[in-house]
Amino acid sequence: MQWLLYPPEQNIYYHCAGSICMQPDITVLGAGVNGTSTALALTLLGYNTQIVADQFAYEEQHRDPRFSSAYGAGAILPYSVGMDSLDETFEESQTVFRLLEELSVLGVRKNDHYWIDEEGRGPSNAPKYLDGFRKVESPNALPRRTGSEHVTDFTAEMLFADMPTYMEGLYRLYQAAGGSIRKRTVTRTDLTEMPGLLINCTGLRSPELFEDSAPYHAARGHLVTAQRAPIPKLDGTMISYSYSVAGDRKGVYCFPRMDGIVMGGTHQSVPYRPDEKPCFPPLNEPTTKIGGTEVPKRIVELNAELLAQLGVDVERSDLEVSIGYRPLRDPEGDGVRVELAEESCGPVVHNYGHGGAGISVSWGCAISVARLVREAIGDREVPPAPVSRPAPLLPLYRTLTKHICE
């Protein structure tokens, strides 16, 4: 990653434009997908913003599983999340992702995704959120598990973000818009010295910094990346798939991206406390080890069987394992927290607890946060369209201001 970072020891909170230095209106805590999307939206609205964080996605030295944005598979479809306004929030996110896909920027793409289901039920969320969801009438070319019977197939066009490309591009775009990034670890005692209105996008670190009576969980997920593996195709067109096995419903998925194929997945949720390491139970299924790390055997073996039918031999690829923890807030209650609250350090806008939908609802949550910021500290005069900035900023500016300001 080669974006600009202020040195950690340079503990001065000022953003300089030309010869004019201004104290930030807003400090965004957290540099994951939600923190960076929120900071970019607010910068385009005319606020002077900075991101303060101690971790950034896909840094070479980064291995902290609590930083979930570094472990996302990248499917733009919400799951494992509670949120009162989920439908509206996801639709607003979809609007931005559709724009990015149309512009062919930040590694956002669209392809046919297939749900291959041995029990014929299909996904619960896709029919609601994806246009063109339908049953496949002639599924003969789709892969099957050995011994499976009565398999039913469904398909729809789905958006994906190639996460390493997406996050690096998002950091660059934020700085091109005028935002600044500072690498620093923040504790509770530091909060009062942060300039401007605070936006809390710290994910699993949020309970370390702010009180919240709602239950918090860490949801562990395993990914296996087949480095430089060929892209799975059907009739010459790139595809992705999710496969559900009859009985235990422990299936797998496969998403292509620029560095290979991402295969998953798992979801193990346990209560999370900031002063304790999450204690996950053993995987209750056959496992295998890749590079000394234990993963469910089905992720490798079932995907290898299915991909072989599509002409892809993943066993010839270098396999890498990554394990991340999704920040899952109040799964049986209010879920994601997007609200303006009065904290001991002053007013704070919270935006955390997105579970398995962090990337999927990121732009919708950024839009919601921007509305709360306008309520908390007032409007800024929306700056002129950034015609001289990188190409994606102008259409993104227009889309976000339309949603936020109208």
GROMACS .gro file of C-alpha atoms in nm:
model
  406
    1MET     CA    1   0.000   0.000   0.000
    2GLN     CA    2   0.148   0.331  -0.109
    3TRP     CA    3  -0.095   0.604   0.001
    4LEU     CA    4   0.026   0.896   0.211
    5LEU     CA    5   0.028   0.858   0.588
    6TYR     CA    6   0.129   1.125   0.836
    7PRO     CA    7   0.400   0.981   1.063
    8PRO     CA    8   0.268   0.849   1.398
    9GLU     CA    9   0.498   1.083   1.588
   10GLN     CA   10   0.361   1.388   1.405
   11ASN     CA   11   0.081   1.444   1.653
   12ILE     CA   12  -0.063   1.761   1.495
   13TYR     CA   13  -0.422   1.758   1.377
   14TYR     CA   14  -0.424   2.003   1.091
   15HIS     CA   15  -0.500   1.955   0.724
   16CYS     CA   16  -0.315   2.190   0.490
   17ALA     CA   17  -0.450   2.306   0.155
   18GLY     CA   18  -0.191   2.521  -0.017
   19SER     CA   19  -0.071   2.773   0.241
   20ILE     CA   20  -0.389   2.753   0.451
   21CYS     CA   21  -0.403   2.511   0.745
   22MET     CA   22  -0.739   2.424   0.893
   23GLN     CA   23  -0.837   2.221   1.197
   24PRO     CA   24  -1.063   1.930   1.093
   25ASP     CA   25  -1.439   1.968   1.128
   26ILE     CA   26  -1.461   1.592   1.165
   27THR     CA   27  -1.236   1.313   1.290
   28VAL     CA   28  -1.331   0.965   1.168
   29LEU     CA   29  -1.202   0.688   1.395
   30GLY     CA   30  -1.134   0.372   1.196
   31ALA     CA   31  -1.001   0.309   0.845
   32GLY     CA   32  -1.211   0.011   0.744
   33VAL     CA   33  -1.457   0.015   0.459
   34ASN     CA   34  -1.722   0.200   0.661
   35GLY     CA   35  -1.484   0.457   0.810
   36THR     CA   36  -1.323   0.540   0.476
   37SER     CA   37  -1.653   0.552   0.283
   38THR     CA   38  -1.798   0.782   0.550
   39ALA     CA   39  -1.495   1.010   0.549
   40LEU     CA   40  -1.502   1.036   0.169
   41ALA     CA   41  -1.874   1.120   0.162
   42LEU     CA   42  -1.829   1.394   0.424
   43THR     CA   43  -1.526   1.538   0.243
   44LEU     CA   44  -1.723   1.564  -0.080
   45LEU     CA   45  -1.994   1.748   0.114
   46GLY     CA   46  -1.745   2.018   0.202
   47TYR     CA   47  -1.637   1.912   0.553
   48ASN     CA   48  -1.268   1.915   0.643
   49THR     CA   49  -1.208   1.559   0.759
   50GLN     CA   50  -0.933   1.332   0.881
   51ILE     CA   51  -0.917   0.958   0.942
   52VAL     CA   52  -0.730   0.846   1.253
   53ALA     CA   53  -0.660   0.472   1.277
   54ASP     CA   54  -0.390   0.229   1.379
   55GLN     CA   55  -0.469  -0.030   1.112
   56PHE     CA   56  -0.523  -0.013   0.738
   57ALA     CA   57  -0.654  -0.288   0.511
   58TYR     CA   58  -0.400  -0.509   0.336
   59GLU     CA   59  -0.090  -0.358   0.491
   60GLU     CA   60   0.186  -0.614   0.450
   61GLN     CA   61   0.235  -0.649   0.825
   62HIS     CA   62  -0.138  -0.659   0.896
   63ARG     CA   63  -0.262  -0.982   1.053
   64ASP     CA   64  -0.516  -0.869   1.315
   65PRO     CA   65  -0.837  -1.071   1.262
   66ARG     CA   66  -1.041  -0.800   1.440
   67PHE     CA   67  -0.994  -0.568   1.142
   68SER     CA   68  -1.264  -0.727   0.929
   69SER     CA   69  -1.224  -0.505   0.621
   70ALA     CA   70  -0.898  -0.688   0.546
   71TYR     CA   71  -1.082  -1.021   0.526
   72GLY     CA   72  -1.397  -0.951   0.326
   73ALA     CA   73  -1.491  -1.178   0.039
   74GLY     CA   74  -1.651  -0.880  -0.136
   75ALA     CA   75  -2.006  -0.991  -0.226
   76ILE     CA   76  -2.249  -0.696  -0.227
   77LEU     CA   77  -2.541  -0.868  -0.055
   78PRO     CA   78  -2.622  -0.828   0.316
   79TYR     CA   79  -2.629  -1.127   0.546
   80SER     CA   80  -2.579  -1.195   0.916
   81VAL     CA   81  -2.684  -0.844   1.013
   82GLY     CA   82  -2.969  -0.676   1.200
   83MET     CA   83  -3.073  -0.326   1.104
   84ASP     CA   84  -3.410  -0.151   1.119
   85SER     CA   85  -3.351   0.041   0.797
   86LEU     CA   86  -3.165  -0.236   0.614
   87ASP     CA   87  -3.376  -0.223   0.296
   88GLU     CA   88  -3.331   0.151   0.247
   89THR     CA   89  -2.966   0.147   0.351
   90PHE     CA   90  -2.876  -0.136   0.117
   91GLU     CA   91  -3.057   0.025  -0.176
   92GLU     CA   92  -2.859   0.347  -0.123
   93SER     CA   93  -2.539   0.141  -0.113
   94GLN     CA   94  -2.639  -0.042  -0.429
   95THR     CA   95  -2.684   0.290  -0.608
   96VAL     CA   96  -2.321   0.383  -0.538
   97PHE     CA   97  -2.183   0.038  -0.620
   98ARG     CA   98  -2.376   0.033  -0.949
   99LEU     CA   99  -2.214   0.365  -1.033
  100LEU     CA  100  -1.865   0.235  -0.951
  101GLU     CA  101  -1.928  -0.074  -1.163
  102GLU     CA  102  -2.048   0.137  -1.456
  103LEU     CA  103  -1.731   0.348  -1.426
  104SER     CA  104  -1.514   0.033  -1.403
  105VAL     CA  105  -1.326   0.171  -1.101
  106LEU     CA  106  -1.209   0.045  -0.761
  107GLY     CA  107  -1.236  -0.318  -0.868
  108VAL     CA  108  -1.618  -0.324  -0.855
  109ARG     CA  109  -1.767  -0.567  -1.107
  110LYS     CA  110  -2.090  -0.747  -1.187
  111ASN     CA  111  -2.131  -1.108  -1.288
  112ASP     CA  112  -2.385  -1.390  -1.286
  113HIS     CA  113  -2.392  -1.560  -0.948
  114TYR     CA  114  -2.545  -1.907  -0.905
  115TRP     CA  115  -2.703  -2.058  -0.595
  116ILE     CA  116  -2.683  -2.436  -0.627
  117ASP     CA  117  -2.907  -2.591  -0.363
  118GLU     CA  118  -2.949  -2.961  -0.287
  119GLU     CA  119  -3.270  -2.891  -0.096
  120GLY     CA  120  -3.419  -2.657  -0.354
  121ARG     CA  121  -3.484  -2.370  -0.113
  122GLY     CA  122  -3.248  -2.110  -0.252
  123PRO     CA  123  -3.117  -1.803  -0.067
  124SER     CA  124  -3.346  -1.605   0.161
  125ASN     CA  125  -3.201  -1.261   0.091
  126ALA     CA  126  -3.125  -1.259  -0.282
  127PRO     CA  127  -3.486  -1.257  -0.413
  128LYS     CA  128  -3.552  -0.945  -0.205
  129TYR     CA  129  -3.241  -0.748  -0.291
  130LEU     CA  130  -3.130  -0.856  -0.639
  131ASP     CA  131  -3.311  -0.773  -0.962
  132GLY     CA  132  -3.364  -1.057  -1.203
  133PHE     CA  133  -3.340  -1.334  -0.944
  134ARG     CA  134  -3.478  -1.648  -1.107
  135LYS     CA  135  -3.470  -2.025  -1.117
  136VAL     CA  136  -3.234  -2.175  -1.375
  137GLU     CA  137  -3.441  -2.377  -1.619
  138SER     CA  138  -3.152  -2.553  -1.800
  139PRO     CA  139  -2.888  -2.618  -1.535
  140ASN     CA  140  -2.699  -2.903  -1.703
  141ALA     CA  141  -2.366  -2.717  -1.718
  142LEU     CA  142  -2.359  -2.624  -1.349
  143PRO     CA  143  -2.138  -2.828  -1.114
  144ARG     CA  144  -2.271  -3.089  -0.874
  145ARG     CA  145  -2.141  -3.264  -0.564
  146THR     CA  146  -2.086  -3.636  -0.616
  147GLY     CA  147  -2.394  -3.825  -0.499
  148SER     CA  148  -2.623  -3.522  -0.488
  149GLU     CA  149  -2.984  -3.553  -0.605
  150HIS     CA  150  -3.271  -3.317  -0.688
  151VAL     CA  151  -3.050  -3.010  -0.705
  152THR     CA  152  -3.217  -2.679  -0.784
  153ASP     CA  153  -3.033  -2.378  -0.926
  154PHE     CA  154  -3.104  -2.007  -0.902
  155THR     CA  155  -2.922  -1.711  -1.052
  156ALA     CA  156  -2.904  -1.331  -1.054
  157GLU     CA  157  -2.657  -1.063  -1.148
  158MET     CA  158  -2.462  -0.962  -0.838
  159LEU     CA  159  -2.209  -0.692  -0.763
  160PHE     CA  160  -1.870  -0.771  -0.611
  161ALA     CA  161  -1.585  -0.559  -0.478
  162ASP     CA  162  -1.235  -0.696  -0.529
  163MET     CA  163  -1.140  -0.606  -0.174
  164PRO     CA  164  -0.762  -0.547  -0.195
  165THR     CA  165  -0.811  -0.328  -0.504
  166TYR     CA  166  -1.121  -0.165  -0.359
  167MET     CA  167  -0.971  -0.063  -0.026
  168GLU     CA  168  -0.648   0.077  -0.174
  169GLY     CA  169  -0.850   0.270  -0.432
  170LEU     CA  170  -1.082   0.403  -0.163
  171TYR     CA  171  -0.787   0.536   0.042
  172ARG     CA  172  -0.643   0.704  -0.266
  173LEU     CA  173  -0.978   0.854  -0.366
  174TYR     CA  174  -1.033   0.993  -0.016
  175GLN     CA  175  -0.698   1.170  -0.019
  176ALA     CA  176  -0.752   1.296  -0.373
  177ALA     CA  177  -1.077   1.453  -0.249
  178GLY     CA  178  -0.881   1.643   0.017
  179GLY     CA  179  -0.900   1.415   0.320
  180SER     CA  180  -0.603   1.337   0.542
  181ILE     CA  181  -0.503   1.010   0.707
  182ARG     CA  182  -0.313   0.973   1.033
  183LYS     CA  183  -0.183   0.647   1.174
  184ARG     CA  184  -0.223   0.639   1.549
  185THR     CA  185  -0.363   0.413   1.820
  186VAL     CA  186  -0.645   0.589   2.006
  187THR     CA  187  -0.754   0.510   2.363
  188ARG     CA  188  -1.046   0.642   2.568
  189THR     CA  189  -0.826   0.905   2.731
  190ASP     CA  190  -0.734   1.040   2.386
  191LEU     CA  191  -1.089   1.107   2.273
  192THR     CA  192  -1.122   1.453   2.427
  193GLU     CA  193  -0.821   1.582   2.235
  194MET     CA  194  -0.954   1.477   1.895
  195PRO     CA  195  -1.059   1.783   1.694
  196GLY     CA  196  -1.406   1.829   1.552
  197LEU     CA  197  -1.704   1.598   1.567
  198LEU     CA  198  -1.607   1.232   1.621
  199ILE     CA  199  -1.738   0.958   1.392
  200ASN     CA  200  -1.690   0.615   1.549
  201CYS     CA  201  -1.628   0.349   1.283
  202THR     CA  202  -1.399   0.126   1.489
  203GLY     CA  203  -1.585  -0.206   1.454
  204LEU     CA  204  -1.476  -0.457   1.716
  205ARG     CA  205  -1.267  -0.191   1.888
  206SER     CA  206  -1.573   0.020   1.965
  207PRO     CA  207  -1.639  -0.133   2.312
  208GLU     CA  208  -1.283  -0.032   2.408
  209LEU     CA  209  -1.362   0.333   2.338
  210PHE     CA  210  -1.733   0.385   2.410
  211GLU     CA  211  -1.996   0.242   2.642
  212ASP     CA  212  -2.269   0.033   2.480
  213SER     CA  213  -2.513  -0.185   2.673
  214ALA     CA  214  -2.606  -0.392   2.366
  215PRO     CA  215  -2.451  -0.739   2.334
  216TYR     CA  216  -2.153  -0.762   2.099
  217HIS     CA  217  -2.026  -1.069   1.915
  218ALA     CA  218  -1.724  -1.162   1.708
  219ALA     CA  219  -1.827  -1.380   1.414
  220ARG     CA  220  -1.531  -1.577   1.282
  221GLY     CA  221  -1.500  -1.653   0.913
  222HIS     CA  222  -1.246  -1.863   0.720
  223LEU     CA  223  -1.136  -1.779   0.365
  224VAL     CA  224  -0.905  -1.978   0.140
  225THR     CA  225  -0.755  -1.794  -0.158
  226ALA     CA  226  -0.629  -1.994  -0.455
  227GLN     CA  227  -0.358  -1.759  -0.576
  228ARG     CA  228  -0.351  -1.699  -0.952
  229ALA     CA  229  -0.612  -1.968  -1.018
  230PRO     CA  230  -0.802  -1.939  -1.348
  231ILE     CA  231  -1.139  -1.765  -1.342
  232PRO     CA  232  -1.439  -2.003  -1.341
  233LYS     CA  233  -1.653  -1.952  -1.649
  234LEU     CA  234  -1.980  -2.080  -1.788
  235ASP     CA  235  -2.027  -2.052  -2.164
  236GLY     CA  236  -1.720  -1.829  -2.173
  237THR     CA  237  -1.852  -1.583  -1.911
  238MET     CA  238  -1.710  -1.535  -1.560
  239ILE     CA  239  -1.935  -1.666  -1.283
  240SER     CA  240  -1.941  -1.712  -0.906
  241TYR     CA  241  -2.143  -1.957  -0.701
  242SER     CA  242  -2.274  -2.060  -0.360
  243TYR     CA  243  -2.338  -2.430  -0.301
  244SER     CA  244  -2.570  -2.558  -0.025
  245VAL     CA  245  -2.540  -2.921   0.085
  246ALA     CA  246  -2.854  -3.111   0.191
  247GLY     CA  247  -2.895  -3.186   0.560
  248ASP     CA  248  -2.648  -2.975   0.756
  249ARG     CA  249  -2.664  -2.682   0.504
  250LYS     CA  250  -2.288  -2.638   0.542
  251GLY     CA  251  -2.208  -2.525   0.193
  252VAL     CA  252  -1.931  -2.334   0.023
  253TYR     CA  253  -1.889  -2.038  -0.205
  254CYS     CA  254  -1.643  -1.928  -0.470
  255PHE     CA  255  -1.582  -1.569  -0.584
  256PRO     CA  256  -1.321  -1.481  -0.847
  257ARG     CA  257  -1.104  -1.173  -0.802
  258MET     CA  258  -0.785  -1.030  -0.951
  259ASP     CA  259  -0.543  -1.227  -0.735
  260GLY     CA  260  -0.717  -1.561  -0.778
  261ILE     CA  261  -1.026  -1.729  -0.636
  262VAL     CA  262  -1.169  -1.669  -0.289
  263MET     CA  263  -1.338  -1.972  -0.130
  264GLY     CA  264  -1.539  -1.990   0.190
  265GLY     CA  265  -1.697  -1.996   0.423
  266THR     CA  266  -1.783  -2.023   0.791
  267HIS     CA  267  -1.971  -1.825   1.054
  268GLN     CA  268  -1.895  -1.890   1.421
  269SER     CA  269  -2.032  -1.627   1.657
  270VAL     CA  270  -1.925  -1.587   2.021
  271PRO     CA  271  -1.970  -1.302   2.274
  272TYR     CA  272  -1.696  -1.043   2.247
  273ARG     CA  273  -1.524  -0.851   2.526
  274PRO     CA  274  -1.246  -0.605   2.445
  275ASP     CA  275  -1.033  -0.726   2.737
  276GLU     CA  276  -1.048  -1.093   2.636
  277LYS     CA  277  -0.945  -1.286   2.327
  278PRO     CA  278  -1.255  -1.441   2.163
  279CYS     CA  279  -1.289  -1.806   2.263
  280PHE     CA  280  -1.424  -1.992   1.961
  281PRO     CA  281  -1.527  -2.358   1.993
  282PRO     CA  282  -1.348  -2.619   1.782
  283LEU     CA  283  -1.476  -2.655   1.428
  284ASN     CA  284  -1.742  -2.924   1.453
  285GLU     CA  285  -1.662  -3.085   1.119
  286PRO     CA  286  -1.371  -3.248   0.934
  287THR     CA  287  -1.077  -3.012   0.892
  288THR     CA  288  -0.754  -2.984   0.701
  289LYS     CA  289  -0.444  -2.771   0.752
  290ILE     CA  290  -0.305  -2.520   0.506
  291GLY     CA  291   0.023  -2.362   0.606
  292GLY     CA  292  -0.034  -2.486   0.961
  293THR     CA  293  -0.380  -2.325   0.990
  294GLU     CA  294  -0.686  -2.544   1.042
  295VAL     CA  295  -0.982  -2.484   0.809
  296PRO     CA  296  -1.299  -2.679   0.728
  297LYS     CA  297  -1.211  -2.949   0.477
  298ARG     CA  298  -1.524  -2.878   0.271
  299ILE     CA  299  -1.399  -2.530   0.174
  300VAL     CA  300  -1.108  -2.687  -0.011
  301GLU     CA  301  -1.236  -3.029  -0.117
  302LEU     CA  302  -1.593  -2.947  -0.219
  303ASN     CA  303  -1.485  -2.633  -0.403
  304ALA     CA  304  -1.209  -2.830  -0.578
  305GLU     CA  305  -1.466  -3.087  -0.694
  306LEU     CA  306  -1.707  -2.820  -0.818
  307LEU     CA  307  -1.442  -2.605  -0.984
  308ALA     CA  308  -1.292  -2.905  -1.164
  309GLN     CA  309  -1.626  -2.940  -1.346
  310LEU     CA  310  -1.578  -2.580  -1.463
  311GLY     CA  311  -1.228  -2.654  -1.586
  312VAL     CA  312  -1.042  -2.501  -1.291
  313ASP     CA  313  -0.780  -2.702  -1.099
  314VAL     CA  314  -0.731  -2.519  -0.767
  315GLU     CA  315  -0.507  -2.794  -0.634
  316ARG     CA  316  -0.233  -2.661  -0.863
  317SER     CA  317  -0.259  -2.315  -0.708
  318ASP     CA  318  -0.091  -2.178  -0.398
  319LEU     CA  319  -0.352  -2.178  -0.120
  320GLU     CA  320  -0.355  -1.909   0.148
  321VAL     CA  321  -0.580  -1.895   0.456
  322SER     CA  322  -0.715  -1.582   0.619
  323ILE     CA  323  -0.936  -1.570   0.928
  324GLY     CA  324  -1.126  -1.258   1.026
  325TYR     CA  325  -1.381  -1.159   1.290
  326ARG     CA  326  -1.697  -0.979   1.179
  327PRO     CA  327  -1.823  -0.718   1.431
  328LEU     CA  328  -2.176  -0.834   1.506
  329ARG     CA  329  -2.373  -0.602   1.735
  330ASP     CA  330  -2.698  -0.702   1.908
  331PRO     CA  331  -2.793  -0.976   1.657
  332GLU     CA  332  -3.135  -1.032   1.818
  333GLY     CA  333  -3.211  -0.663   1.869
  334ASP     CA  334  -3.126  -0.327   1.713
  335GLY     CA  335  -2.821  -0.454   1.529
  336VAL     CA  336  -2.602  -0.197   1.351
  337ARG     CA  337  -2.559   0.126   1.545
  338VAL     CA  338  -2.587   0.438   1.332
  339GLU     CA  339  -2.685   0.723   1.561
  340LEU     CA  340  -2.579   1.053   1.716
  341ALA     CA  341  -2.506   1.014   2.088
  342GLU     CA  342  -2.376   1.234   2.367
  343GLU     CA  343  -2.063   1.069   2.509
  344SER     CA  344  -1.834   1.180   2.792
  345CYS     CA  345  -1.600   1.331   2.529
  346GLY     CA  346  -1.885   1.517   2.357
  347PRO     CA  347  -2.121   1.434   2.069
  348VAL     CA  348  -2.027   1.127   1.864
  349VAL     CA  349  -2.186   0.976   1.556
  350HIS     CA  350  -2.162   0.596   1.578
  351ASN     CA  351  -2.140   0.368   1.275
  352TYR     CA  352  -2.041   0.012   1.371
  353GLY     CA  353  -2.154  -0.346   1.426
  354HIS     CA  354  -2.222  -0.437   1.061
  355GLY     CA  355  -2.174  -0.814   1.094
  356GLY     CA  356  -2.146  -0.984   0.756
  357ALA     CA  357  -2.276  -0.677   0.570
  358GLY     CA  358  -1.994  -0.426   0.622
  359ILE     CA  359  -1.910  -0.376   0.257
  360SER     CA  360  -2.271  -0.420   0.143
  361VAL     CA  361  -2.419  -0.137   0.351
  362SER     CA  362  -2.110   0.086   0.367
  363TRP     CA  363  -2.231   0.361   0.135
  364GLY     CA  364  -2.584   0.359   0.275
  365CYS     CA  365  -2.443   0.395   0.627
  366ALA     CA  366  -2.212   0.674   0.507
  367ILE     CA  367  -2.516   0.858   0.372
  368SER     CA  368  -2.702   0.810   0.703
  369VAL     CA  369  -2.401   0.938   0.898
  370ALA     CA  370  -2.378   1.244   0.673
  371ARG     CA  371  -2.740   1.331   0.751
  372LEU     CA  372  -2.665   1.304   1.124
  373VAL     CA  373  -2.356   1.523   1.086
  374ARG     CA  374  -2.562   1.792   0.916
  375GLU     CA  375  -2.801   1.771   1.211
  376ALA     CA  376  -2.520   1.789   1.469
  377ILE     CA  377  -2.297   2.065   1.334
  378GLY     CA  378  -2.495   2.213   1.049
  379ASP     CA  379  -2.456   2.218   0.674
  380ARG     CA  380  -2.145   2.314   0.491
  381GLU     CA  381  -2.174   2.490   0.161
  382VAL     CA  382  -2.145   2.205  -0.083
  383PRO     CA  383  -1.826   2.275  -0.279
  384PRO     CA  384  -1.817   2.303  -0.657
  385ALA     CA  385  -1.809   1.976  -0.847
  386PRO     CA  386  -1.453   1.838  -0.838
  387VAL     CA  387  -1.399   1.854  -1.214
  388SER     CA  388  -1.021   1.869  -1.184
  389ARG     CA  389  -0.994   1.572  -0.950
  390PRO     CA  390  -0.972   1.200  -1.045
  391ALA     CA  391  -1.258   1.093  -1.273
  392PRO     CA  392  -1.466   0.889  -1.020
  393LEU     CA  393  -1.502   1.185  -0.784
  394LEU     CA  394  -1.739   1.390  -1.002
  395PRO     CA  395  -2.011   1.125  -1.052
  396LEU     CA  396  -1.964   1.004  -0.694
  397TYR     CA  397  -2.003   1.363  -0.572
  398ARG     CA  398  -2.326   1.400  -0.769
  399THR     CA  399  -2.472   1.070  -0.647
  400LEU     CA  400  -2.391   1.128  -0.280
  401THR     CA  401  -2.508   1.490  -0.268
  402LYS     CA  402  -2.833   1.388  -0.435
  403HIS     CA  403  -2.901   1.130  -0.163
  404ILE     CA  404  -2.783   1.341   0.129
  405CYS     CA  405  -2.891   1.692   0.040
  406GLU     CA  406  -3.230   1.639  -0.125
   0.00000   0.00000   0.00000
